[in-house]
XYZ file of C-alpha atoms in Angstrom:
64
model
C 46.104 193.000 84.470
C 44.024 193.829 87.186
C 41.136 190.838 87.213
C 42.652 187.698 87.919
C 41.932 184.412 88.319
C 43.155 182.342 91.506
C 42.770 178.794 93.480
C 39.957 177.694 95.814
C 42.427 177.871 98.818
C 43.675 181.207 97.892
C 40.500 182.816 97.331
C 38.869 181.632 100.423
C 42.164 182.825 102.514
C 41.763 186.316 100.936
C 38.314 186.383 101.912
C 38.628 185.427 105.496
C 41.454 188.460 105.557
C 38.317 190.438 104.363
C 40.388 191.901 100.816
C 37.744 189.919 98.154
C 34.324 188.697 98.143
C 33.693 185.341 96.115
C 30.590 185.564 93.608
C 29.469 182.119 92.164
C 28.338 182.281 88.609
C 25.320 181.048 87.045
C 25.345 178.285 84.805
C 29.119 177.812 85.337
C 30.338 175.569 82.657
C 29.689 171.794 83.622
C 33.317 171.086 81.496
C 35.918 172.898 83.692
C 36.223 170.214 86.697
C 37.787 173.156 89.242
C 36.240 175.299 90.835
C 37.531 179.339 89.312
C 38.032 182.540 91.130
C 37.782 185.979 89.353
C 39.627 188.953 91.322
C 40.181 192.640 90.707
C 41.585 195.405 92.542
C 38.969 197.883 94.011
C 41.381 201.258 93.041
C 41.944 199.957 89.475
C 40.597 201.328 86.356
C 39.597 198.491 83.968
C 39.357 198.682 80.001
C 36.356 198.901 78.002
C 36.939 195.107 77.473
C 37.367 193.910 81.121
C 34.619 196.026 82.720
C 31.953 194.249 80.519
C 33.594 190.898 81.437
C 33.557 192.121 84.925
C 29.811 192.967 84.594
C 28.767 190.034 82.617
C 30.349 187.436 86.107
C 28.439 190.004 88.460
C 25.085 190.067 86.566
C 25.372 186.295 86.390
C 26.653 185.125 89.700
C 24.657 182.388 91.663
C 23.514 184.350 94.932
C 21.767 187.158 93.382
């Protein structure tokens, strides 16, 4: 599985080490009460499936 989904703490860590970049979604569903982080490996070939997932959270993150 190469998108993943990790803590606040964690995600903030791995960008200060410079290996992700955090995108904030748009319209990010008022029900989940944590904040989410969605990760995936630069090298990595995704399936049909996860590369329109992964297109769908860039097209619709926050600071666009």
């Amino acid at each position: 599985n190469y998108i993943s989904i990790m803590s606040e703490y964690m995600a903030d860590n791995a960008e200060k080490a410079g290996l992700i970049k955090i995108l904030e979604i748009k319209g990010y569903p008022e029900i989940v009460r944590r904040p989410l982080y969605f990760i995936k490996l630069r090298e990595k070939e995704l399936s049909e499936l996860k590369k329109d997932f992964w297109e769908y959270i860039k097209k619709n993150k926050k600071n666009q």
